[in-house]
């Protein structure tokens, strides 16, 4: 028996079939998801990644600058002039006082020499003898001037007083020690020569020399 469907009934059947297909697809998707999940590896472990709970705190900008400053080598500046605590008057007066003291000692030494001794000990400042000197023994380099072994005790004392007035306390002790060692070296400890150049205390250039071994 053949039934003829109206146009309206046919559209309802088509719409119902489409809806059923959509419902079937929706009911099958969880199964597909379950199957996909079942295909995952059962022993797979989650990645060991620690996610910070807050943003890192930025270091202050002063820290790198301080580290750079500490890492730089320390450079010590060298002084370019005398300390300000030193009075300028010392540098101006002390040399004059020293020169005057030496001049007095030279005059006292010359004053107690006889004429022959004084002539032997005295030279003009421009004389070539002023540039003729050596540190070796008198045997290796004969010297001019007045030797200590040609002086009387009081004259000898005046010669050593002149040496003491011309150097520091440390320098004077060093000179005495060197002279005292000459006998151990086989030399004459009195083979030291005193020579005066020019006129002590005058405005013209003058000087004096104590010469011997070392």
PDB file of C-alpha atoms in Angstrom:
ATOM      1  CA  UNK A   1       0.000   0.000   0.000  1.00  0.00           C
ATOM      2  CA  UNK A   2       1.499   3.160  -0.990  1.00  0.00           C
ATOM      3  CA  UNK A   3       1.155   6.228   1.213  1.00  0.00           C
ATOM      4  CA  UNK A   4       1.759   9.634  -0.163  1.00  0.00           C
ATOM      5  CA  UNK A   5       3.529  12.045   2.205  1.00  0.00           C
ATOM      6  CA  UNK A   6       2.800  15.652   2.199  1.00  0.00           C
ATOM      7  CA  UNK A   7       5.553  18.187   1.672  1.00  0.00           C
ATOM      8  CA  UNK A   8       5.336  19.282   5.311  1.00  0.00           C
ATOM      9  CA  UNK A   9       5.714  15.755   6.647  1.00  0.00           C
ATOM     10  CA  UNK A  10       8.724  15.166   4.432  1.00  0.00           C
ATOM     11  CA  UNK A  11      10.506  18.271   5.739  1.00  0.00           C
ATOM     12  CA  UNK A  12       9.841  17.164   9.327  1.00  0.00           C
ATOM     13  CA  UNK A  13      11.392  13.784   8.643  1.00  0.00           C
ATOM     14  CA  UNK A  14      14.479  15.347   7.083  1.00  0.00           C
ATOM     15  CA  UNK A  15      14.893  17.767  10.007  1.00  0.00           C
ATOM     16  CA  UNK A  16      14.433  14.956  12.545  1.00  0.00           C
ATOM     17  CA  UNK A  17      17.050  12.817  10.779  1.00  0.00           C
ATOM     18  CA  UNK A  18      19.579  15.652  10.763  1.00  0.00           C
ATOM     19  CA  UNK A  19      19.001  16.277  14.472  1.00  0.00           C
ATOM     20  CA  UNK A  20      19.418  12.594  15.217  1.00  0.00           C
ATOM     21  CA  UNK A  21      22.728  12.528  13.365  1.00  0.00           C
ATOM     22  CA  UNK A  22      23.935  15.552  15.335  1.00  0.00           C
ATOM     23  CA  UNK A  23      22.880  13.962  18.603  1.00  0.00           C
ATOM     24  CA  UNK A  24      24.658  10.766  17.641  1.00  0.00           C
ATOM     25  CA  UNK A  25      27.833  12.689  16.924  1.00  0.00           C
ATOM     26  CA  UNK A  26      27.636  14.443  20.290  1.00  0.00           C
ATOM     27  CA  UNK A  27      27.107  11.206  22.144  1.00  0.00           C
ATOM     28  CA  UNK A  28      30.131   9.625  20.408  1.00  0.00           C
ATOM     29  CA  UNK A  29      32.624  12.476  21.102  1.00  0.00           C
ATOM     30  CA  UNK A  30      33.257  11.566  24.771  1.00  0.00           C
ATOM     31  CA  UNK A  31      34.094   8.060  23.651  1.00  0.00           C
ATOM     32  CA  UNK A  32      36.590   9.458  21.171  1.00  0.00           C
ATOM     33  CA  UNK A  33      38.075  11.638  23.888  1.00  0.00           C
ATOM     34  CA  UNK A  34      38.277   8.629  26.151  1.00  0.00           C
ATOM     35  CA  UNK A  35      39.999   6.649  23.459  1.00  0.00           C
ATOM     36  CA  UNK A  36      42.437   9.473  22.792  1.00  0.00           C
ATOM     37  CA  UNK A  37      43.257   9.689  26.477  1.00  0.00           C
ATOM     38  CA  UNK A  38      43.751   5.957  26.644  1.00  0.00           C
ATOM     39  CA  UNK A  39      46.370   6.167  23.907  1.00  0.00           C
ATOM     40  CA  UNK A  40      48.610   8.341  26.098  1.00  0.00           C
ATOM     41  CA  UNK A  41      51.619   6.675  27.709  1.00  0.00           C
ATOM     42  CA  UNK A  42      50.556   5.462  31.169  1.00  0.00           C
ATOM     43  CA  UNK A  43      54.045   5.998  32.721  1.00  0.00           C
ATOM     44  CA  UNK A  44      54.590   9.526  31.446  1.00  0.00           C
ATOM     45  CA  UNK A  45      55.515  11.871  34.294  1.00  0.00           C
ATOM     46  CA  UNK A  46      54.740  15.565  34.374  1.00  0.00           C
ATOM     47  CA  UNK A  47      57.675  17.817  33.484  1.00  0.00           C
ATOM     48  CA  UNK A  48      59.705  19.019  36.495  1.00  0.00           C
ATOM     49  CA  UNK A  49      59.276  22.713  35.842  1.00  0.00           C
ATOM     50  CA  UNK A  50      58.908  25.113  38.744  1.00  0.00           C
ATOM     51  CA  UNK A  51      56.759  28.030  37.873  1.00  0.00           C
ATOM     52  CA  UNK A  52      57.677  31.078  39.968  1.00  0.00           C
ATOM     53  CA  UNK A  53      54.820  32.377  42.030  1.00  0.00           C
ATOM     54  CA  UNK A  54      56.026  35.966  41.631  1.00  0.00           C
ATOM     55  CA  UNK A  55      58.332  38.041  39.511  1.00  0.00           C
ATOM     56  CA  UNK A  56      62.031  38.111  40.598  1.00  0.00           C
ATOM     57  CA  UNK A  57      63.093  41.104  42.598  1.00  0.00           C
ATOM     58  CA  UNK A  58      65.419  43.385  40.610  1.00  0.00           C
ATOM     59  CA  UNK A  59      68.779  44.230  42.252  1.00  0.00           C
ATOM     60  CA  UNK A  60      69.349  47.867  43.138  1.00  0.00           C
ATOM     61  CA  UNK A  61      71.370  49.750  40.585  1.00  0.00           C
ATOM     62  CA  UNK A  62      73.877  50.762  43.278  1.00  0.00           C
ATOM     63  CA  UNK A  63      75.097  47.162  43.775  1.00  0.00           C
ATOM     64  CA  UNK A  64      76.831  46.774  40.370  1.00  0.00           C
ATOM     65  CA  UNK A  65      78.387  50.201  40.746  1.00  0.00           C
ATOM     66  CA  UNK A  66      79.760  49.322  44.184  1.00  0.00           C
ATOM     67  CA  UNK A  67      81.130  46.023  42.897  1.00  0.00           C
ATOM     68  CA  UNK A  68      82.834  47.777  40.006  1.00  0.00           C
ATOM     69  CA  UNK A  69      84.373  50.295  42.371  1.00  0.00           C
ATOM     70  CA  UNK A  70      85.752  47.612  44.683  1.00  0.00           C
ATOM     71  CA  UNK A  71      87.187  45.609  41.793  1.00  0.00           C
ATOM     72  CA  UNK A  72      89.208  48.555  40.504  1.00  0.00           C
ATOM     73  CA  UNK A  73      92.865  48.633  41.664  1.00  0.00           C
ATOM     74  CA  UNK A  74      93.734  51.143  44.342  1.00  0.00           C
ATOM     75  CA  UNK A  75      96.085  53.796  43.022  1.00  0.00           C
ATOM     76  CA  UNK A  76      98.044  55.772  45.614  1.00  0.00           C
ATOM     77  CA  UNK A  77      98.903  59.230  44.455  1.00  0.00           C
ATOM     78  CA  UNK A  78     102.480  60.245  44.985  1.00  0.00           C
ATOM     79  CA  UNK A  79     103.111  63.623  46.624  1.00  0.00           C
ATOM     80  CA  UNK A  80     104.415  66.237  44.246  1.00  0.00           C
ATOM     81  CA  UNK A  81     105.563  68.732  46.849  1.00  0.00           C
ATOM     82  CA  UNK A  82     106.509  69.056  50.486  1.00  0.00           C
ATOM     83  CA  UNK A  83     103.695  68.597  53.008  1.00  0.00           C
ATOM     84  CA  UNK A  84     101.966  71.812  53.913  1.00  0.00           C
ATOM     85  CA  UNK A  85     102.797  71.189  57.589  1.00  0.00           C
ATOM     86  CA  UNK A  86     106.482  71.876  56.945  1.00  0.00           C
ATOM     87  CA  UNK A  87     107.105  75.594  57.473  1.00  0.00           C
ATOM     88  CA  UNK A  88     108.559  77.283  54.419  1.00  0.00           C
ATOM     89  CA  UNK A  89     110.959  79.185  56.676  1.00  0.00           C
ATOM     90  CA  UNK A  90     112.849  75.962  57.449  1.00  0.00           C
ATOM     91  CA  UNK A  91     113.756  75.405  53.813  1.00  0.00           C
ATOM     92  CA  UNK A  92     114.947  79.016  53.525  1.00  0.00           C
ATOM     93  CA  UNK A  93     116.822  79.392  56.819  1.00  0.00           C
ATOM     94  CA  UNK A  94     118.271  75.947  57.555  1.00  0.00           C
ATOM     95  CA  UNK A  95     120.788  75.930  54.650  1.00  0.00           C
ATOM     96  CA  UNK A  96     122.121  79.333  55.685  1.00  0.00           C
ATOM     97  CA  UNK A  97     122.470  78.221  59.309  1.00  0.00           C
ATOM     98  CA  UNK A  98     124.274  75.063  58.204  1.00  0.00           C
ATOM     99  CA  UNK A  99     126.647  77.001  55.939  1.00  0.00           C
ATOM    100  CA  UNK A 100     127.432  79.463  58.731  1.00  0.00           C
ATOM    101  CA  UNK A 101     128.109  76.624  61.189  1.00  0.00           C
ATOM    102  CA  UNK A 102     130.460  74.898  58.747  1.00  0.00           C
ATOM    103  CA  UNK A 103     132.222  78.181  57.992  1.00  0.00           C
ATOM    104  CA  UNK A 104     132.919  78.707  61.700  1.00  0.00           C
ATOM    105  CA  UNK A 105     134.289  75.159  62.035  1.00  0.00           C
ATOM    106  CA  UNK A 106     136.554  75.636  58.990  1.00  0.00           C
ATOM    107  CA  UNK A 107     137.883  78.934  60.337  1.00  0.00           C
ATOM    108  CA  UNK A 108     138.602  77.335  63.726  1.00  0.00           C
ATOM    109  CA  UNK A 109     140.440  74.477  62.024  1.00  0.00           C
ATOM    110  CA  UNK A 110     142.561  76.797  59.882  1.00  0.00           C
ATOM    111  CA  UNK A 111     143.197  79.071  62.862  1.00  0.00           C
ATOM    112  CA  UNK A 112     145.125  76.447  64.822  1.00  0.00           C
ATOM    113  CA  UNK A 113     147.307  75.305  61.899  1.00  0.00           C
ATOM    114  CA  UNK A 114     150.791  76.589  61.395  1.00  0.00           C
ATOM    115  CA  UNK A 115     151.752  78.362  58.180  1.00  0.00           C
ATOM    116  CA  UNK A 116     153.026  75.250  56.405  1.00  0.00           C
ATOM    117  CA  UNK A 117     150.003  73.197  57.382  1.00  0.00           C
ATOM    118  CA  UNK A 118     147.620  75.956  56.292  1.00  0.00           C
ATOM    119  CA  UNK A 119     149.362  76.288  52.913  1.00  0.00           C
ATOM    120  CA  UNK A 120     149.138  72.548  52.395  1.00  0.00           C
ATOM    121  CA  UNK A 121     145.448  72.436  53.266  1.00  0.00           C
ATOM    122  CA  UNK A 122     144.327  75.513  51.276  1.00  0.00           C
ATOM    123  CA  UNK A 123     143.489  75.818  47.548  1.00  0.00           C
ATOM    124  CA  UNK A 124     141.705  78.369  45.433  1.00  0.00           C
ATOM    125  CA  UNK A 125     138.123  77.437  44.629  1.00  0.00           C
ATOM    126  CA  UNK A 126     138.882  77.440  40.893  1.00  0.00           C
ATOM    127  CA  UNK A 127     141.921  75.163  41.300  1.00  0.00           C
ATOM    128  CA  UNK A 128     141.811  71.890  39.367  1.00  0.00           C
ATOM    129  CA  UNK A 129     142.511  70.034  42.620  1.00  0.00           C
ATOM    130  CA  UNK A 130     138.832  70.513  43.564  1.00  0.00           C
ATOM    131  CA  UNK A 131     137.841  68.154  40.760  1.00  0.00           C
ATOM    132  CA  UNK A 132     140.586  65.629  41.489  1.00  0.00           C
ATOM    133  CA  UNK A 133     139.449  62.994  43.966  1.00  0.00           C
ATOM    134  CA  UNK A 134     139.030  59.242  44.349  1.00  0.00           C
ATOM    135  CA  UNK A 135     137.572  56.764  46.801  1.00  0.00           C
ATOM    136  CA  UNK A 136     140.416  54.200  46.760  1.00  0.00           C
ATOM    137  CA  UNK A 137     143.380  53.915  49.142  1.00  0.00           C
ATOM    138  CA  UNK A 138     146.181  56.544  49.083  1.00  0.00           C
ATOM    139  CA  UNK A 139     148.530  53.872  47.740  1.00  0.00           C
ATOM    140  CA  UNK A 140     146.373  53.530  44.645  1.00  0.00           C
ATOM    141  CA  UNK A 141     145.663  57.246  44.267  1.00  0.00           C
ATOM    142  CA  UNK A 142     148.090  59.753  45.864  1.00  0.00           C
ATOM    143  CA  UNK A 143     146.273  62.709  47.401  1.00  0.00           C
ATOM    144  CA  UNK A 144     146.987  66.326  48.169  1.00  0.00           C
ATOM    145  CA  UNK A 145     145.793  68.295  51.169  1.00  0.00           C
ATOM    146  CA  UNK A 146     146.562  67.938  54.883  1.00  0.00           C
ATOM    147  CA  UNK A 147     146.437  64.342  56.224  1.00  0.00           C
ATOM    148  CA  UNK A 148     145.247  63.464  59.720  1.00  0.00           C
ATOM    149  CA  UNK A 149     148.585  61.861  60.514  1.00  0.00           C
ATOM    150  CA  UNK A 150     150.242  65.289  60.118  1.00  0.00           C
ATOM    151  CA  UNK A 151     148.029  66.932  62.800  1.00  0.00           C
ATOM    152  CA  UNK A 152     148.522  67.497  66.493  1.00  0.00           C
ATOM    153  CA  UNK A 153     145.823  66.112  68.836  1.00  0.00           C
ATOM    154  CA  UNK A 154     144.000  69.463  69.128  1.00  0.00           C
ATOM    155  CA  UNK A 155     144.204  69.982  65.369  1.00  0.00           C
ATOM    156  CA  UNK A 156     142.888  66.481  64.815  1.00  0.00           C
ATOM    157  CA  UNK A 157     139.954  67.180  67.124  1.00  0.00           C
ATOM    158  CA  UNK A 158     139.199  70.356  65.149  1.00  0.00           C
ATOM    159  CA  UNK A 159     139.226  68.355  61.914  1.00  0.00           C
ATOM    160  CA  UNK A 160     136.708  65.858  63.292  1.00  0.00           C
ATOM    161  CA  UNK A 161     134.601  68.713  64.655  1.00  0.00           C
ATOM    162  CA  UNK A 162     134.477  70.120  61.110  1.00  0.00           C
ATOM    163  CA  UNK A 163     133.335  66.714  59.797  1.00  0.00           C
ATOM    164  CA  UNK A 164     130.700  66.432  62.507  1.00  0.00           C
ATOM    165  CA  UNK A 165     129.330  69.900  61.763  1.00  0.00           C
ATOM    166  CA  UNK A 166     128.952  69.076  58.067  1.00  0.00           C
ATOM    167  CA  UNK A 167     126.943  65.837  58.201  1.00  0.00           C
ATOM    168  CA  UNK A 168     124.084  64.288  60.147  1.00  0.00           C
ATOM    169  CA  UNK A 169     124.594  62.245  63.309  1.00  0.00           C
ATOM    170  CA  UNK A 170     124.061  59.032  61.326  1.00  0.00           C
ATOM    171  CA  UNK A 171     126.478  60.168  58.617  1.00  0.00           C
ATOM    172  CA  UNK A 172     129.131  61.104  61.175  1.00  0.00           C
ATOM    173  CA  UNK A 173     128.871  57.713  62.913  1.00  0.00           C
ATOM    174  CA  UNK A 174     129.162  55.963  59.561  1.00  0.00           C
ATOM    175  CA  UNK A 175     132.324  57.930  58.745  1.00  0.00           C
ATOM    176  CA  UNK A 176     133.862  57.026  62.129  1.00  0.00           C
ATOM    177  CA  UNK A 177     133.026  53.352  61.602  1.00  0.00           C
ATOM    178  CA  UNK A 178     134.630  53.332  58.148  1.00  0.00           C
ATOM    179  CA  UNK A 179     137.783  55.000  59.456  1.00  0.00           C
ATOM    180  CA  UNK A 180     138.006  52.518  62.325  1.00  0.00           C
ATOM    181  CA  UNK A 181     137.866  49.588  59.880  1.00  0.00           C
ATOM    182  CA  UNK A 182     140.912  50.730  57.917  1.00  0.00           C
ATOM    183  CA  UNK A 183     143.382  49.054  60.277  1.00  0.00           C
ATOM    184  CA  UNK A 184     141.593  45.713  59.767  1.00  0.00           C
ATOM    185  CA  UNK A 185     141.981  46.229  56.018  1.00  0.00           C
ATOM    186  CA  UNK A 186     145.708  46.855  56.355  1.00  0.00           C
ATOM    187  CA  UNK A 187     145.357  50.612  55.747  1.00  0.00           C
ATOM    188  CA  UNK A 188     146.370  53.638  57.812  1.00  0.00           C
ATOM    189  CA  UNK A 189     143.270  55.012  59.633  1.00  0.00           C
ATOM    190  CA  UNK A 190     144.940  58.441  59.652  1.00  0.00           C
ATOM    191  CA  UNK A 191     145.334  58.527  55.847  1.00  0.00           C
ATOM    192  CA  UNK A 192     142.427  60.936  55.414  1.00  0.00           C
ATOM    193  CA  UNK A 193     143.036  64.373  53.930  1.00  0.00           C
ATOM    194  CA  UNK A 194     141.354  67.677  54.773  1.00  0.00           C
ATOM    195  CA  UNK A 195     141.341  70.316  52.041  1.00  0.00           C
ATOM    196  CA  UNK A 196     139.780  73.817  51.980  1.00  0.00           C
ATOM    197  CA  UNK A 197     138.783  75.538  48.724  1.00  0.00           C
ATOM    198  CA  UNK A 198     138.279  79.304  48.674  1.00  0.00           C
ATOM    199  CA  UNK A 199     137.658  81.574  51.668  1.00  0.00           C
ATOM    200  CA  UNK A 200     135.176  80.177  54.220  1.00  0.00           C
ATOM    201  CA  UNK A 201     132.343  82.563  55.128  1.00  0.00           C
ATOM    202  CA  UNK A 202     132.857  84.877  52.146  1.00  0.00           C
ATOM    203  CA  UNK A 203     130.206  85.694  49.573  1.00  0.00           C
ATOM    204  CA  UNK A 204     132.335  84.003  46.885  1.00  0.00           C
ATOM    205  CA  UNK A 205     131.968  80.226  46.366  1.00  0.00           C
ATOM    206  CA  UNK A 206     133.967  78.080  48.745  1.00  0.00           C
ATOM    207  CA  UNK A 207     133.963  74.527  50.068  1.00  0.00           C
ATOM    208  CA  UNK A 208     135.934  71.831  51.788  1.00  0.00           C
ATOM    209  CA  UNK A 209     136.698  68.120  51.358  1.00  0.00           C
ATOM    210  CA  UNK A 210     137.373  65.097  53.567  1.00  0.00           C
ATOM    211  CA  UNK A 211     138.957  62.463  51.328  1.00  0.00           C
ATOM    212  CA  UNK A 212     140.176  58.931  51.880  1.00  0.00           C
ATOM    213  CA  UNK A 213     139.322  55.276  51.390  1.00  0.00           C
ATOM    214  CA  UNK A 214     135.522  55.099  50.859  1.00  0.00           C
TER     215      UNK A 214
END
